[in-house]
Amino acid sequence: MVTPQLRREVLQVYHQIFQLARSWRAVEESETTVERAYIRDEARRLFRKNKNLTDAEEVKVCLEEAKARVELALHYRNPYPRPVNVALNYVEMSKDKKAQVRRTQQSKPLYVHSQDQ
C-alpha cells in the first residue's frame, strides 16, 4: 500500500523533473529544445507506466531511479540515460539459474531499471 507521504514524495519528484525540463540548458544551445522535450516525454512515459504500482517497495525503487537520473543529468549535463555494460562473465556463474539472474539484476546500476521493462 502506498502511503500518503510516499505519494507526496512521488509528486514532488515529478514536479521537480518538470521544473528541470523548463530550466534545462543543453551544452549545445541548438539542442536545448530537443533535450527539454526528451526530459518531459521520458518523465511522462515512466510515471504513466508506473502509476498503477501499489507495492511501496516498488514505488521506492522507481523513485530512487528517478532521483538518480536527475542527479546524473545535472552532473553530466546530459538528460539521456547513461549506457551500462554488464559483462555476462562478470557475475559468478552458478548452477542455480535463479540466483544467477538475481545477481545479474543486482549488479546493474539503479538508474537503468526502467530500461529493462
mmCIF file with all atom_site columns, C-alpha atoms in Angstrom:
data_model
loop_
_atom_site.group_PDB
_atom_site.id
_atom_site.type_symbol
_atom_site.label_atom_id
_atom_site.label_alt_id
_atom_site.label_comp_id
_atom_site.label_asym_id
_atom_site.label_entity_id
_atom_site.label_seq_id
_atom_site.pdbx_PDB_ins_code
_atom_site.Cartn_x
_atom_site.Cartn_y
_atom_site.Cartn_z
_atom_site.occupancy
_atom_site.B_iso_or_equiv
_atom_site.pdbx_formal_charge
_atom_site.auth_seq_id
_atom_site.auth_comp_id
_atom_site.auth_asym_id
_atom_site.auth_atom_id
_atom_site.pdbx_PDB_model_num
ATOM 1   C CA . MET A 1 1   ? 0.000  0.000   0.000   1.00 0.00 ? 1   MET A CA 1
ATOM 2   C CA . VAL A 1 2   ? 1.325  3.416   -0.947  1.00 0.00 ? 2   VAL A CA 1
ATOM 3   C CA . THR A 1 3   ? 1.300  5.829   1.970   1.00 0.00 ? 3   THR A CA 1
ATOM 4   C CA . PRO A 1 4   ? 0.275  9.480   1.650   1.00 0.00 ? 4   PRO A CA 1
ATOM 5   C CA . GLN A 1 5   ? 3.874  10.535  2.433   1.00 0.00 ? 5   GLN A CA 1
ATOM 6   C CA . LEU A 1 6   ? 5.214  8.372   -0.387  1.00 0.00 ? 6   LEU A CA 1
ATOM 7   C CA . ARG A 1 7   ? 2.584  9.728   -2.766  1.00 0.00 ? 7   ARG A CA 1
ATOM 8   C CA . ARG A 1 8   ? 3.589  13.277  -1.799  1.00 0.00 ? 8   ARG A CA 1
ATOM 9   C CA . GLU A 1 9   ? 7.250  12.457  -2.434  1.00 0.00 ? 9   GLU A CA 1
ATOM 10  C CA . VAL A 1 10  ? 6.429  10.999  -5.864  1.00 0.00 ? 10  VAL A CA 1
ATOM 11  C CA . LEU A 1 11  ? 4.518  14.144  -6.800  1.00 0.00 ? 11  LEU A CA 1
ATOM 12  C CA . GLN A 1 12  ? 7.383  16.325  -5.566  1.00 0.00 ? 12  GLN A CA 1
ATOM 13  C CA . VAL A 1 13  ? 9.891  14.451  -7.728  1.00 0.00 ? 13  VAL A CA 1
ATOM 14  C CA . TYR A 1 14  ? 7.526  14.648  -10.713 1.00 0.00 ? 14  TYR A CA 1
ATOM 15  C CA . HIS A 1 15  ? 7.210  18.411  -10.193 1.00 0.00 ? 15  HIS A CA 1
ATOM 16  C CA . GLN A 1 16  ? 10.988 18.739  -9.767  1.00 0.00 ? 16  GLN A CA 1
ATOM 17  C CA . ILE A 1 17  ? 11.584 16.928  -13.078 1.00 0.00 ? 17  ILE A CA 1
ATOM 18  C CA . PHE A 1 18  ? 9.252  19.283  -14.924 1.00 0.00 ? 18  PHE A CA 1
ATOM 19  C CA . GLN A 1 19  ? 10.933 22.290  -13.324 1.00 0.00 ? 19  GLN A CA 1
ATOM 20  C CA . LEU A 1 20  ? 14.245 20.882  -14.519 1.00 0.00 ? 20  LEU A CA 1
ATOM 21  C CA . ALA A 1 21  ? 12.822 20.494  -18.030 1.00 0.00 ? 21  ALA A CA 1
ATOM 22  C CA . ARG A 1 22  ? 11.694 24.132  -18.064 1.00 0.00 ? 22  ARG A CA 1
ATOM 23  C CA . SER A 1 23  ? 15.078 25.451  -16.939 1.00 0.00 ? 23  SER A CA 1
ATOM 24  C CA . TRP A 1 24  ? 17.277 22.950  -18.838 1.00 0.00 ? 24  TRP A CA 1
ATOM 25  C CA . ARG A 1 25  ? 20.139 24.398  -20.881 1.00 0.00 ? 25  ARG A CA 1
ATOM 26  C CA . ALA A 1 26  ? 21.905 21.996  -23.224 1.00 0.00 ? 26  ALA A CA 1
ATOM 27  C CA . VAL A 1 27  ? 25.649 22.095  -23.764 1.00 0.00 ? 27  VAL A CA 1
ATOM 28  C CA . GLU A 1 28  ? 24.921 22.947  -27.378 1.00 0.00 ? 28  GLU A CA 1
ATOM 29  C CA . GLU A 1 29  ? 22.307 25.700  -27.363 1.00 0.00 ? 29  GLU A CA 1
ATOM 30  C CA . SER A 1 30  ? 20.659 24.312  -30.526 1.00 0.00 ? 30  SER A CA 1
ATOM 31  C CA . GLU A 1 31  ? 19.813 21.076  -28.667 1.00 0.00 ? 31  GLU A CA 1
ATOM 32  C CA . THR A 1 32  ? 18.061 22.740  -25.731 1.00 0.00 ? 32  THR A CA 1
ATOM 33  C CA . THR A 1 33  ? 14.503 22.307  -27.016 1.00 0.00 ? 33  THR A CA 1
ATOM 34  C CA . VAL A 1 34  ? 15.136 18.699  -28.043 1.00 0.00 ? 34  VAL A CA 1
ATOM 35  C CA . GLU A 1 35  ? 16.569 17.812  -24.634 1.00 0.00 ? 35  GLU A CA 1
ATOM 36  C CA . ARG A 1 36  ? 13.769 19.630  -22.791 1.00 0.00 ? 36  ARG A CA 1
ATOM 37  C CA . ALA A 1 37  ? 11.194 17.665  -24.786 1.00 0.00 ? 37  ALA A CA 1
ATOM 38  C CA . TYR A 1 38  ? 13.047 14.418  -24.025 1.00 0.00 ? 38  TYR A CA 1
ATOM 39  C CA . ILE A 1 39  ? 13.012 15.128  -20.280 1.00 0.00 ? 39  ILE A CA 1
ATOM 40  C CA . ARG A 1 40  ? 9.272  15.869  -20.319 1.00 0.00 ? 40  ARG A CA 1
ATOM 41  C CA . ASP A 1 41  ? 8.374  12.902  -22.531 1.00 0.00 ? 41  ASP A CA 1
ATOM 42  C CA . GLU A 1 42  ? 10.530 10.434  -20.604 1.00 0.00 ? 42  GLU A CA 1
ATOM 43  C CA . ALA A 1 43  ? 9.083  11.581  -17.268 1.00 0.00 ? 43  ALA A CA 1
ATOM 44  C CA . ARG A 1 44  ? 5.523  11.292  -18.558 1.00 0.00 ? 44  ARG A CA 1
ATOM 45  C CA . ARG A 1 45  ? 6.185  7.872   -20.076 1.00 0.00 ? 45  ARG A CA 1
ATOM 46  C CA . LEU A 1 46  ? 7.779  6.386   -16.950 1.00 0.00 ? 46  LEU A CA 1
ATOM 47  C CA . PHE A 1 47  ? 5.357  7.914   -14.451 1.00 0.00 ? 47  PHE A CA 1
ATOM 48  C CA . ARG A 1 48  ? 2.369  6.752   -16.511 1.00 0.00 ? 48  ARG A CA 1
ATOM 49  C CA . LYS A 1 49  ? 3.869  3.292   -16.860 1.00 0.00 ? 49  LYS A CA 1
ATOM 50  C CA . ASN A 1 50  ? 4.268  3.038   -13.089 1.00 0.00 ? 50  ASN A CA 1
ATOM 51  C CA . LYS A 1 51  ? 1.086  4.798   -11.995 1.00 0.00 ? 51  LYS A CA 1
ATOM 52  C CA . ASN A 1 52  ? -0.638 1.554   -11.029 1.00 0.00 ? 52  ASN A CA 1
ATOM 53  C CA . LEU A 1 53  ? 2.114  0.314   -8.709  1.00 0.00 ? 53  LEU A CA 1
ATOM 54  C CA . THR A 1 54  ? 0.720  -0.465  -5.279  1.00 0.00 ? 54  THR A CA 1
ATOM 55  C CA . ASP A 1 55  ? 3.729  -2.052  -3.584  1.00 0.00 ? 55  ASP A CA 1
ATOM 56  C CA . ALA A 1 56  ? 5.544  0.610   -1.575  1.00 0.00 ? 56  ALA A CA 1
ATOM 57  C CA . GLU A 1 57  ? 8.936  -1.036  -2.163  1.00 0.00 ? 57  GLU A CA 1
ATOM 58  C CA . GLU A 1 58  ? 8.487  -0.980  -5.945  1.00 0.00 ? 58  GLU A CA 1
ATOM 59  C CA . VAL A 1 59  ? 7.442  2.662   -5.781  1.00 0.00 ? 59  VAL A CA 1
ATOM 60  C CA . LYS A 1 60  ? 10.530 3.487   -3.709  1.00 0.00 ? 60  LYS A CA 1
ATOM 61  C CA . VAL A 1 61  ? 12.794 1.771   -6.252  1.00 0.00 ? 61  VAL A CA 1
ATOM 62  C CA . CYS A 1 62  ? 11.224 3.769   -9.087  1.00 0.00 ? 62  CYS A CA 1
ATOM 63  C CA . LEU A 1 63  ? 11.512 6.943   -7.035  1.00 0.00 ? 63  LEU A CA 1
ATOM 64  C CA . GLU A 1 64  ? 15.196 6.330   -6.315  1.00 0.00 ? 64  GLU A CA 1
ATOM 65  C CA . GLU A 1 65  ? 15.790 5.687   -10.007 1.00 0.00 ? 65  GLU A CA 1
ATOM 66  C CA . ALA A 1 66  ? 14.122 8.983   -10.910 1.00 0.00 ? 66  ALA A CA 1
ATOM 67  C CA . LYS A 1 67  ? 16.242 10.859  -8.365  1.00 0.00 ? 67  LYS A CA 1
ATOM 68  C CA . ALA A 1 68  ? 19.416 9.169   -9.604  1.00 0.00 ? 68  ALA A CA 1
ATOM 69  C CA . ARG A 1 69  ? 18.638 10.042  -13.215 1.00 0.00 ? 69  ARG A CA 1
ATOM 70  C CA . VAL A 1 70  ? 18.020 13.682  -12.270 1.00 0.00 ? 70  VAL A CA 1
ATOM 71  C CA . GLU A 1 71  ? 21.338 13.834  -10.412 1.00 0.00 ? 71  GLU A CA 1
ATOM 72  C CA . LEU A 1 72  ? 23.206 12.235  -13.321 1.00 0.00 ? 72  LEU A CA 1
ATOM 73  C CA . ALA A 1 73  ? 21.579 14.607  -15.809 1.00 0.00 ? 73  ALA A CA 1
ATOM 74  C CA . LEU A 1 74  ? 22.592 17.615  -13.738 1.00 0.00 ? 74  LEU A CA 1
ATOM 75  C CA . HIS A 1 75  ? 26.108 16.344  -13.138 1.00 0.00 ? 75  HIS A CA 1
ATOM 76  C CA . TYR A 1 76  ? 26.907 15.340  -16.729 1.00 0.00 ? 76  TYR A CA 1
ATOM 77  C CA . ARG A 1 77  ? 24.698 17.970  -18.390 1.00 0.00 ? 77  ARG A CA 1
ATOM 78  C CA . ASN A 1 78  ? 23.120 15.142  -20.383 1.00 0.00 ? 78  ASN A CA 1
ATOM 79  C CA . PRO A 1 79  ? 19.482 14.105  -19.864 1.00 0.00 ? 79  PRO A CA 1
ATOM 80  C CA . TYR A 1 80  ? 19.807 10.783  -21.669 1.00 0.00 ? 80  TYR A CA 1
ATOM 81  C CA . PRO A 1 81  ? 20.366 7.540   -19.736 1.00 0.00 ? 81  PRO A CA 1
ATOM 82  C CA . ARG A 1 82  ? 23.985 6.552   -19.393 1.00 0.00 ? 82  ARG A CA 1
ATOM 83  C CA . PRO A 1 83  ? 24.955 3.351   -21.195 1.00 0.00 ? 83  PRO A CA 1
ATOM 84  C CA . VAL A 1 84  ? 25.737 0.422   -18.947 1.00 0.00 ? 84  VAL A CA 1
ATOM 85  C CA . ASN A 1 85  ? 27.725 -2.621  -19.883 1.00 0.00 ? 85  ASN A CA 1
ATOM 86  C CA . VAL A 1 86  ? 27.245 -5.530  -17.550 1.00 0.00 ? 86  VAL A CA 1
ATOM 87  C CA . ALA A 1 87  ? 29.575 -8.273  -18.697 1.00 0.00 ? 87  ALA A CA 1
ATOM 88  C CA . LEU A 1 88  ? 27.925 -11.664 -18.589 1.00 0.00 ? 88  LEU A CA 1
ATOM 89  C CA . ASN A 1 89  ? 31.083 -13.223 -17.189 1.00 0.00 ? 89  ASN A CA 1
ATOM 90  C CA . TYR A 1 90  ? 31.303 -10.571 -14.502 1.00 0.00 ? 90  TYR A CA 1
ATOM 91  C CA . VAL A 1 91  ? 28.617 -12.268 -12.457 1.00 0.00 ? 91  VAL A CA 1
ATOM 92  C CA . GLU A 1 92  ? 29.743 -15.520 -10.910 1.00 0.00 ? 92  GLU A CA 1
ATOM 93  C CA . MET A 1 93  ? 28.307 -18.482 -12.793 1.00 0.00 ? 93  MET A CA 1
ATOM 94  C CA . SER A 1 94  ? 26.105 -20.720 -10.725 1.00 0.00 ? 94  SER A CA 1
ATOM 95  C CA . LYS A 1 95  ? 24.172 -23.951 -11.156 1.00 0.00 ? 95  LYS A CA 1
ATOM 96  C CA . ASP A 1 96  ? 21.192 -22.163 -9.652  1.00 0.00 ? 96  ASP A CA 1
ATOM 97  C CA . LYS A 1 97  ? 19.805 -20.092 -12.535 1.00 0.00 ? 97  LYS A CA 1
ATOM 98  C CA . LYS A 1 98  ? 17.513 -18.040 -10.283 1.00 0.00 ? 98  LYS A CA 1
ATOM 99  C CA . ALA A 1 99  ? 20.457 -16.982 -8.141  1.00 0.00 ? 99  ALA A CA 1
ATOM 100 C CA . GLN A 1 100 ? 22.479 -16.086 -11.220 1.00 0.00 ? 100 GLN A CA 1
ATOM 101 C CA . VAL A 1 101 ? 19.638 -13.958 -12.648 1.00 0.00 ? 101 VAL A CA 1
ATOM 102 C CA . ARG A 1 102 ? 19.216 -12.266 -9.262  1.00 0.00 ? 102 ARG A CA 1
ATOM 103 C CA . ARG A 1 103 ? 22.946 -11.449 -9.050  1.00 0.00 ? 103 ARG A CA 1
ATOM 104 C CA . THR A 1 104 ? 22.911 -10.105 -12.609 1.00 0.00 ? 104 THR A CA 1
ATOM 105 C CA . GLN A 1 105 ? 19.949 -7.837  -11.753 1.00 0.00 ? 105 GLN A CA 1
ATOM 106 C CA . GLN A 1 106 ? 21.658 -6.672  -8.565  1.00 0.00 ? 106 GLN A CA 1
ATOM 107 C CA . SER A 1 107 ? 24.844 -5.789  -10.442 1.00 0.00 ? 107 SER A CA 1
ATOM 108 C CA . LYS A 1 108 ? 23.023 -3.259  -12.641 1.00 0.00 ? 108 LYS A CA 1
ATOM 109 C CA . PRO A 1 109 ? 23.049 0.375   -11.543 1.00 0.00 ? 109 PRO A CA 1
ATOM 110 C CA . LEU A 1 110 ? 19.898 1.825   -10.034 1.00 0.00 ? 110 LEU A CA 1
ATOM 111 C CA . TYR A 1 111 ? 19.255 4.257   -12.864 1.00 0.00 ? 111 TYR A CA 1
ATOM 112 C CA . VAL A 1 112 ? 18.690 1.617   -15.581 1.00 0.00 ? 112 VAL A CA 1
ATOM 113 C CA . HIS A 1 113 ? 15.890 -0.490  -14.091 1.00 0.00 ? 113 HIS A CA 1
ATOM 114 C CA . SER A 1 114 ? 13.201 1.209   -16.197 1.00 0.00 ? 114 SER A CA 1
ATOM 115 C CA . GLN A 1 115 ? 15.098 0.411   -19.398 1.00 0.00 ? 115 GLN A CA 1
ATOM 116 C CA . ASP A 1 116 ? 14.745 -3.334  -18.833 1.00 0.00 ? 116 ASP A CA 1
ATOM 117 C CA . GLN A 1 117 ? 10.961 -3.311  -18.759 1.00 0.00 ? 117 GLN A CA 1
#
